[in-house]
Amino acid sequence: MSWKIKVNQNIVEMEYAVRGPIPQRAMVLRKQGMKTIPCNIGNPQALGQKPITFYRQVLGLLENTELISRERNLNNLSTIDGIELISEDVLEYCENFLSKMETGMGAYTDSKGPLFIRENIAKYIDKRDGVNSEIGVPANPDNIFMTDGASEGAKNILELLITNENDGIMIPIPQYPLYSATIKRCGGVQVNYYPNEDDDWSLNREILDDSYKNAINNGVDLKAIVVINPANPTGAILDEQSIREVVSFANDNNLAIIADEVYQENLYGGEFISFAEAIRGTDIPLFSLHSTSKGFYGECGHRGGYLEVRNPPKVYGFDIPFVDVLFKQASVNLCSNTVGQAMVYMMVTPPLNGTTSSLLFNSEKENILNELHEKALIIKDAFTQMDGVECFGRIGAMYLFPRLNKIPAETTDFDYCMNLLKTTGLTTVNGSGFGQKSGTHHLRIAFLPPKDMLQEVLPQWIKFHNEYVR
Amino acid sequence: MSWKIKVNQNIVEMEYAVRGPIPQRAMVLRKQGMKTIPCNIGNPQALGQKPITFYRQVLGLLENTELISRERNLNNLSTIDGIELISEDVLEYCENFLSKMETGMGAYTDSKGPLFIRENIAKYIDKRDGVNSEIGVPANPDNIFMTDGASEGAKNILELLITNENDGIMIPIPQYPLYSATIKRCGGVQVNYYPNEDDDWSLNREILDDSYKNAINNGVDLKAIVVINPANPTGAILDEQSIREVVSFANDNNLAIIADEVYQENLYGGEFISFAEAIRGTDIPLFSLHSTSKGFYGECGHRGGYLEVRNPPKVYGFDIPFVDVLFKQASVNLCSNTVGQAMVYMMVTPPLNGTTSSLLFNSEKENILNELHEKALIIKDAFTQMDGVECFGRIGAMYLFPRLNKIPAETTDFDYCMNLLKTTGLTTVNGSGFGQKSGTHHLRIAFLPPKDMLQEVLPQWIKFHNEYVR
């Protein structure tokens, strides 16, 4: 007998280009012996970025706590030659962590994550946003939910906000396909808005209003607007004026803001303004996301992240606080993974200045961020040698999103990327995988490969490009 | 202005007693200084169970790989007194793992998890089920999906199978509330079936047919049957006859089987028969779940798990293989956490017999399982001294689910558990939190507290009970 099962159509129809046909083709080519360069995803350690020493020293000791006292014994033996030891401040950092993480790394934690970590996240947010006794409202640890990466937080919020097939979520185009896929999965309406590419992907009220009116005219009930800053896939850092426009637009139209701020430490050409700071003085419900997968640490595999809720709204029709509903949702999953939680703790609580490990930590941080910037500039420079390629935006995140103005008629950027892959091994993602203004063509490249790899592949790309578009 | 947002009603209405009002009350009491004993959840390390040494030695080295060569150097220095070293076989185990996990612990992996781990999971399954060249069909690594704990796999499958509000999933009553909550969240119909408590929670065709007919009469379109073996919350091990009944019932009615087998190594009074083995020779689609949170390891915090698909069905109306839809769903989440993945690898690939670490590993394993059994028996024995308390089933998992035959009229098992908590600090979960036959009352207790803690609290419980029911 042959079984046939009807499955959730939304999931069948969902698209996720970042892991779609091009990277899947790359996998096949790799198995056939071709050298490919995975720039389809922001996965720094897959391209040779070394983990931050301090983070891994701490994680190693948290997993095997017996090593802490042993390490101290080793430190006290002056006779060992040629054995590099872990400095005392790391041991103390671990002991402090474990004294608060009473049940260790192997137990389920509170569904929201351990309180002491959420308290430290709140302090980190306040410090970032310059909150003090006179300015701003402190972050509330009770409104912080630790998650497995940022994706889980985004999915939970969308699932909660989308109540029927008329509920709409505004997303920027181009966007990170987590949003389109999750809106699809939850059965809601994806409402596009279009940042102005030629003005460095900026936003203004007209852009937002156009999208809003369109949706309302189609009978859509708009619930929230998603902003990704620094942006993914464009890598562009949103300027202050654009952020102010989003806030006043959301305020005027009763929309919650979902701020994907996972690239907040990846800035190479501008400053970061958080939405927590930007909504100050308003009642706009804000859901902001952060993660340990990006920044200078790039610890993607550890799946650390958090969701912060500001101005939690009331729940219509039920006598239950909004964060309690989120808590219930988190409870069913029991808790996020403890190593990811420890990574988040370290992200918000770096080694103290003046300690032995802070010196190495700071230099590793600076080197990684400088190198990322250099690599972005090297790639951007190559674009100038490609016929009809333009790239906009103040550089942030880990991506460039060049516009391909001259690809052959009747072809798509998908064809371009597939041919680029076959010719050079460079694995990128076609612009259409993120959405783009009709009639335009792009690709996204993560600026992560080592410089020598770039120096080898970029001339090949330039050659490929200029022949392809001729 | 006061914001009000309509939120997903299914999530507001979802219930999850394991982290519900009783444990929440316990948290308040703990903050007030009361000593509470968290038996509401299978969280062994929160109750003092020590991690398996081998697992943590490996995880520590995988996180901080520089320690591997350093450790070897230390091993070669014969002059170090009083410093316990990590044995060579552990170092080799790590090197072997890292040689296959090419991008280390800090990179996203394939969405399904690294292929070499899935290959080892397949071998583990085949060995467990006695598959060889003559018997059975080998597990297919391509049909294995690594997940953050087992919950993620269960949620993904239910989300995929429930396509509209008429789609029903059969679940045992009592059940682990992940299932009722997720069916609710996905907007499907929960269809109850009732294992026979007085016959050690066994199943027969009549029980299953009753439930089926009921559902059909109500216009429900049944998609799958969930079986939890060893069971949660009852802890009972399902006997072979019951398993055969489920298989023939599913086969006759075109139902997929979702087998929650996370307690497959927690057996103290019977053998485990996997559904992969039981469906041999049929085409029944099977989704079986396993996790690193239970067994003798109890590494709940690390959120390791996997979902194995057998006999993947065809997708009705679409030309796409079933596992490709699951893959898409997994892709949006990028990947499960790498430390959980490493835990799964270790679960399915224990240290080789004859190695230095296997001796300690095997004795730790035996001690933990023996002690769990002893503790279950100590608690079960206490029930004999409680008026009107009966407890059925061959002991498995980490739970006992005694029936309270004599609680005062007009009271519930929720009242009982709340009073038990207030009087003794014992945090249990009321039977109604899992569902139970109408008119019966139960509670679930995880048999995890250390023996001395049990010896202290059980007499208090007996005293409380006999006064409460008098």
Tab-separated table of C-alpha atoms in Angstrom, chain A residues 13-244:
chain	number	residue	atom	x	y	z
A	13	GLU	CA	4.980	26.493	0.160
A	14	MET	CA	7.383	28.222	2.542
A	15	GLU	CA	10.670	29.321	0.954
A	16	TYR	CA	14.063	29.704	2.531
A	17	ALA	CA	16.676	30.616	-0.044
A	18	VAL	CA	19.573	30.896	2.409
A	19	ARG	CA	19.481	27.103	2.548
A	20	GLY	CA	17.760	26.720	-0.816
A	21	PRO	CA	18.725	25.388	-4.267
A	22	ILE	CA	22.036	27.272	-4.628
A	23	PRO	CA	23.662	26.084	-1.378
A	24	GLN	CA	22.168	22.649	-2.031
A	25	ARG	CA	23.800	22.620	-5.448
A	26	ALA	CA	27.064	23.724	-3.810
A	27	MET	CA	26.866	20.706	-1.530
A	28	VAL	CA	26.610	18.400	-4.544
A	29	LEU	CA	29.549	20.111	-6.255
A	30	ARG	CA	31.577	19.822	-3.058
A	31	LYS	CA	30.912	16.102	-2.912
A	32	GLN	CA	32.147	15.920	-6.517
A	33	GLY	CA	35.423	17.474	-5.409
A	34	MET	CA	34.930	21.150	-6.284
A	35	LYS	CA	36.213	23.761	-3.871
A	36	THR	CA	33.282	25.975	-2.913
A	37	ILE	CA	33.233	29.080	-0.707
A	38	PRO	CA	30.104	29.245	1.459
A	39	CYS	CA	29.123	32.932	1.378
A	40	ASN	CA	25.421	32.083	1.371
A	41	ILE	CA	25.080	32.438	5.109
A	42	GLY	CA	26.550	34.443	7.977
A	43	ASN	CA	28.510	31.543	9.451
A	44	PRO	CA	31.954	33.004	10.286
A	45	GLN	CA	33.543	29.970	11.920
A	46	ALA	CA	32.700	27.834	8.881
A	47	LEU	CA	35.046	30.167	6.995
A	48	GLY	CA	37.890	29.915	9.444
A	49	GLN	CA	37.130	32.703	11.947
A	50	LYS	CA	38.694	31.573	15.241
A	51	PRO	CA	36.497	31.544	18.336
A	52	ILE	CA	37.239	34.160	20.998
A	53	THR	CA	39.692	32.434	23.370
A	54	PHE	CA	38.038	33.692	26.554
A	55	TYR	CA	34.606	32.378	25.561
A	56	ARG	CA	35.882	28.900	24.830
A	57	GLN	CA	38.064	28.728	27.924
A	58	VAL	CA	34.989	29.517	29.996
A	59	LEU	CA	32.707	27.064	28.160
A	60	GLY	CA	35.300	24.293	28.481
A	61	LEU	CA	35.464	24.791	32.237
A	62	LEU	CA	31.696	25.127	32.688
A	63	GLU	CA	31.232	21.758	30.991
A	64	ASN	CA	33.963	20.032	32.953
A	65	THR	CA	33.941	21.860	36.274
A	66	GLU	CA	36.528	19.513	37.767
A	67	LEU	CA	39.105	21.247	35.622
A	68	ILE	CA	38.673	24.509	37.513
A	69	SER	CA	40.361	23.391	40.728
A	70	ARG	CA	42.814	21.290	38.754
A	71	GLU	CA	43.743	24.337	36.699
A	72	ARG	CA	44.360	26.277	39.883
A	73	ASN	CA	46.614	23.483	41.144
A	74	LEU	CA	48.514	23.606	37.881
A	75	ASN	CA	48.848	27.362	38.213
A	76	ASN	CA	50.437	26.828	41.603
A	77	LEU	CA	53.029	24.405	40.285
A	78	SER	CA	55.877	26.559	39.092
A	79	THR	CA	57.703	23.633	37.567
A	80	ILE	CA	55.702	23.064	34.379
A	81	ASP	CA	57.491	24.205	31.282
A	82	GLY	CA	55.886	24.822	27.957
A	83	ILE	CA	52.328	24.277	29.168
A	84	GLU	CA	50.063	27.269	28.622
A	85	LEU	CA	47.784	27.823	31.584
A	86	ILE	CA	44.363	29.400	31.924
A	87	SER	CA	44.561	32.657	33.838
A	88	GLU	CA	43.115	33.031	37.320
A	89	ASP	CA	40.511	35.612	36.251
A	90	VAL	CA	38.922	33.041	33.919
A	91	LEU	CA	38.689	30.557	36.777
A	92	GLU	CA	37.031	33.180	38.942
A	93	TYR	CA	34.653	34.138	36.153
A	94	CYS	CA	33.553	30.493	35.922
A	95	GLU	CA	33.200	30.088	39.656
A	96	ASN	CA	31.083	33.198	39.824
A	97	PHE	CA	28.880	31.945	36.995
A	98	LEU	CA	28.471	28.509	38.556
A	99	SER	CA	27.671	29.945	41.975
A	100	LYS	CA	24.595	31.497	40.354
A	101	MET	CA	23.828	28.704	37.884
A	102	GLU	CA	23.158	26.461	40.852
A	103	THR	CA	22.037	23.399	38.944
A	104	GLY	CA	24.938	23.545	36.474
A	105	MET	CA	24.831	23.129	32.707
A	106	GLY	CA	22.971	19.800	32.656
A	107	ALA	CA	19.625	20.817	34.144
A	108	TYR	CA	16.647	22.533	32.568
A	109	THR	CA	16.575	26.168	33.659
A	110	ASP	CA	13.625	28.502	34.139
A	111	SER	CA	11.698	28.674	30.877
A	112	LYS	CA	12.819	32.286	30.367
A	113	GLY	CA	16.424	31.420	31.180
A	114	PRO	CA	18.178	31.894	34.558
A	115	LEU	CA	17.235	35.160	36.293
A	116	PHE	CA	20.845	36.219	36.926
A	117	ILE	CA	21.590	36.059	33.198
A	118	ARG	CA	18.471	38.049	32.356
A	119	GLU	CA	19.513	40.650	34.932
A	120	ASN	CA	22.860	40.969	33.214
A	121	ILE	CA	21.181	41.252	29.819
A	122	ALA	CA	19.068	44.104	31.209
A	123	LYS	CA	22.204	45.895	32.438
A	124	TYR	CA	23.852	45.437	29.044
A	125	ILE	CA	20.843	46.933	27.273
A	126	ASP	CA	20.731	49.884	29.652
A	127	LYS	CA	24.436	50.544	29.266
A	128	ARG	CA	24.157	50.355	25.476
A	129	ASP	CA	21.258	52.810	25.465
A	130	GLY	CA	22.723	55.208	28.039
A	131	VAL	CA	19.921	54.591	30.534
A	132	ASN	CA	20.562	56.099	33.958
A	133	SER	CA	18.556	57.461	36.849
A	134	GLU	CA	17.554	60.465	34.749
A	135	ILE	CA	17.299	59.117	31.236
A	136	GLY	CA	15.189	56.265	29.972
A	137	VAL	CA	13.400	53.323	31.534
A	138	PRO	CA	15.575	50.387	32.639
A	139	ALA	CA	15.080	47.062	30.896
A	140	ASN	CA	13.029	44.605	32.935
A	141	PRO	CA	14.577	41.120	33.360
A	142	ASP	CA	11.048	39.676	33.677
A	143	ASN	CA	10.372	40.773	30.107
A	144	ILE	CA	13.465	39.087	28.701
A	145	PHE	CA	13.203	35.599	27.229
A	146	MET	CA	16.312	33.612	26.415
A	147	THR	CA	16.012	31.637	23.185
A	148	ASP	CA	17.890	29.155	20.965
A	149	GLY	CA	19.294	31.778	18.601
A	150	ALA	CA	17.214	34.812	17.649
A	151	SER	CA	15.041	32.837	15.219
A	152	GLU	CA	13.064	31.214	18.018
A	153	GLY	CA	12.087	34.602	19.470
A	154	ALA	CA	10.975	35.904	16.091
A	155	LYS	CA	8.919	32.788	15.458
A	156	ASN	CA	7.243	32.949	18.872
A	157	ILE	CA	6.248	36.591	18.451
A	158	LEU	CA	4.871	36.130	14.956
A	159	GLU	CA	2.959	33.048	16.016
A	160	LEU	CA	1.432	35.016	18.852
A	161	LEU	CA	0.524	38.109	16.816
A	162	ILE	CA	-0.972	36.357	13.803
A	163	THR	CA	-4.464	35.281	14.811
A	164	ASN	CA	-6.100	34.793	11.438
A	165	GLU	CA	-5.523	34.977	7.696
A	166	ASN	CA	-6.169	38.713	7.587
A	167	ASP	CA	-3.479	39.632	10.078
A	168	GLY	CA	-0.588	41.339	8.376
A	169	ILE	CA	3.034	41.931	9.291
A	170	MET	CA	5.034	44.638	7.504
A	171	ILE	CA	8.479	43.517	6.452
A	172	PRO	CA	11.213	45.325	4.537
A	173	ILE	CA	12.004	44.162	1.037
A	174	PRO	CA	14.569	42.729	0.729
A	175	GLN	CA	14.268	40.809	4.027
A	176	TYR	CA	15.702	37.873	5.856
A	177	PRO	CA	13.491	34.944	4.790
A	178	LEU	CA	12.879	33.816	8.368
A	179	TYR	CA	10.171	36.492	8.340
A	180	SER	CA	8.424	35.649	5.077
A	181	ALA	CA	8.641	31.932	5.874
A	182	THR	CA	7.245	32.314	9.392
A	183	ILE	CA	4.421	34.624	8.327
A	184	LYS	CA	3.544	32.032	5.698
A	185	ARG	CA	3.732	29.217	8.234
A	186	CYS	CA	1.463	31.104	10.642
A	187	GLY	CA	-1.015	31.781	7.850
A	188	GLY	CA	-0.764	35.583	7.978
A	189	VAL	CA	-0.276	38.235	5.312
A	190	GLN	CA	3.179	39.461	4.332
A	191	VAL	CA	2.987	43.217	3.730
A	192	ASN	CA	6.042	44.595	1.952
A	193	TYR	CA	7.666	47.992	2.371
A	194	TYR	CA	10.589	49.146	0.266
A	195	PRO	CA	13.591	50.956	1.769
A	196	ASN	CA	15.134	53.355	-0.763
A	197	GLU	CA	18.131	51.522	-2.177
A	198	ASP	CA	19.622	54.480	-4.015
A	199	ASP	CA	19.520	56.514	-0.808
A	200	ASP	CA	21.470	53.872	1.143
A	201	TRP	CA	18.351	51.887	1.945
A	202	SER	CA	16.834	54.701	3.995
A	203	LEU	CA	13.180	54.960	5.028
A	204	ASN	CA	10.727	57.812	5.016
A	205	ARG	CA	7.111	58.261	5.945
A	206	GLU	CA	5.884	58.058	2.385
A	207	ILE	CA	7.420	54.618	1.881
A	208	LEU	CA	5.776	53.330	5.046
A	209	ASP	CA	2.432	54.997	4.373
A	210	ASP	CA	2.286	53.583	0.846
A	211	SER	CA	2.708	50.088	2.155
A	212	TYR	CA	0.182	50.689	4.937
A	213	LYS	CA	-2.515	52.097	2.628
A	214	ASN	CA	-2.063	49.278	0.196
A	215	ALA	CA	-2.573	46.725	2.939
A	216	ILE	CA	-5.600	48.475	4.415
A	217	ASN	CA	-7.175	48.735	0.975
A	218	ASN	CA	-6.789	44.985	0.675
A	219	GLY	CA	-8.596	44.406	3.949
A	220	VAL	CA	-5.470	43.476	5.886
A	221	ASP	CA	-5.400	44.008	9.636
A	222	LEU	CA	-1.857	45.202	10.296
A	223	LYS	CA	-0.302	44.077	13.558
A	224	ALA	CA	3.382	44.928	13.511
A	225	ILE	CA	6.302	46.188	11.490
A	226	VAL	CA	9.579	44.271	11.313
A	227	VAL	CA	12.801	46.278	11.069
A	228	ILE	CA	16.193	44.598	10.655
A	229	ASN	CA	19.037	46.911	11.676
A	230	PRO	CA	21.811	46.594	10.603
A	231	ALA	CA	19.914	45.044	7.763
A	232	ASN	CA	19.951	41.551	6.389
A	233	PRO	CA	20.433	40.953	3.428
A	234	THR	CA	21.585	44.468	2.506
A	235	GLY	CA	24.017	44.913	5.394
A	236	ALA	CA	22.994	48.577	5.531
A	237	ILE	CA	22.953	50.471	8.815
A	238	LEU	CA	19.703	52.385	9.242
A	239	ASP	CA	20.216	56.111	9.886
A	240	GLU	CA	18.627	57.985	12.768
A	241	GLN	CA	16.065	59.781	10.639
A	242	SER	CA	14.777	56.497	9.204
A	243	ILE	CA	14.442	55.046	12.685
A	244	ARG	CA	12.482	58.100	13.869
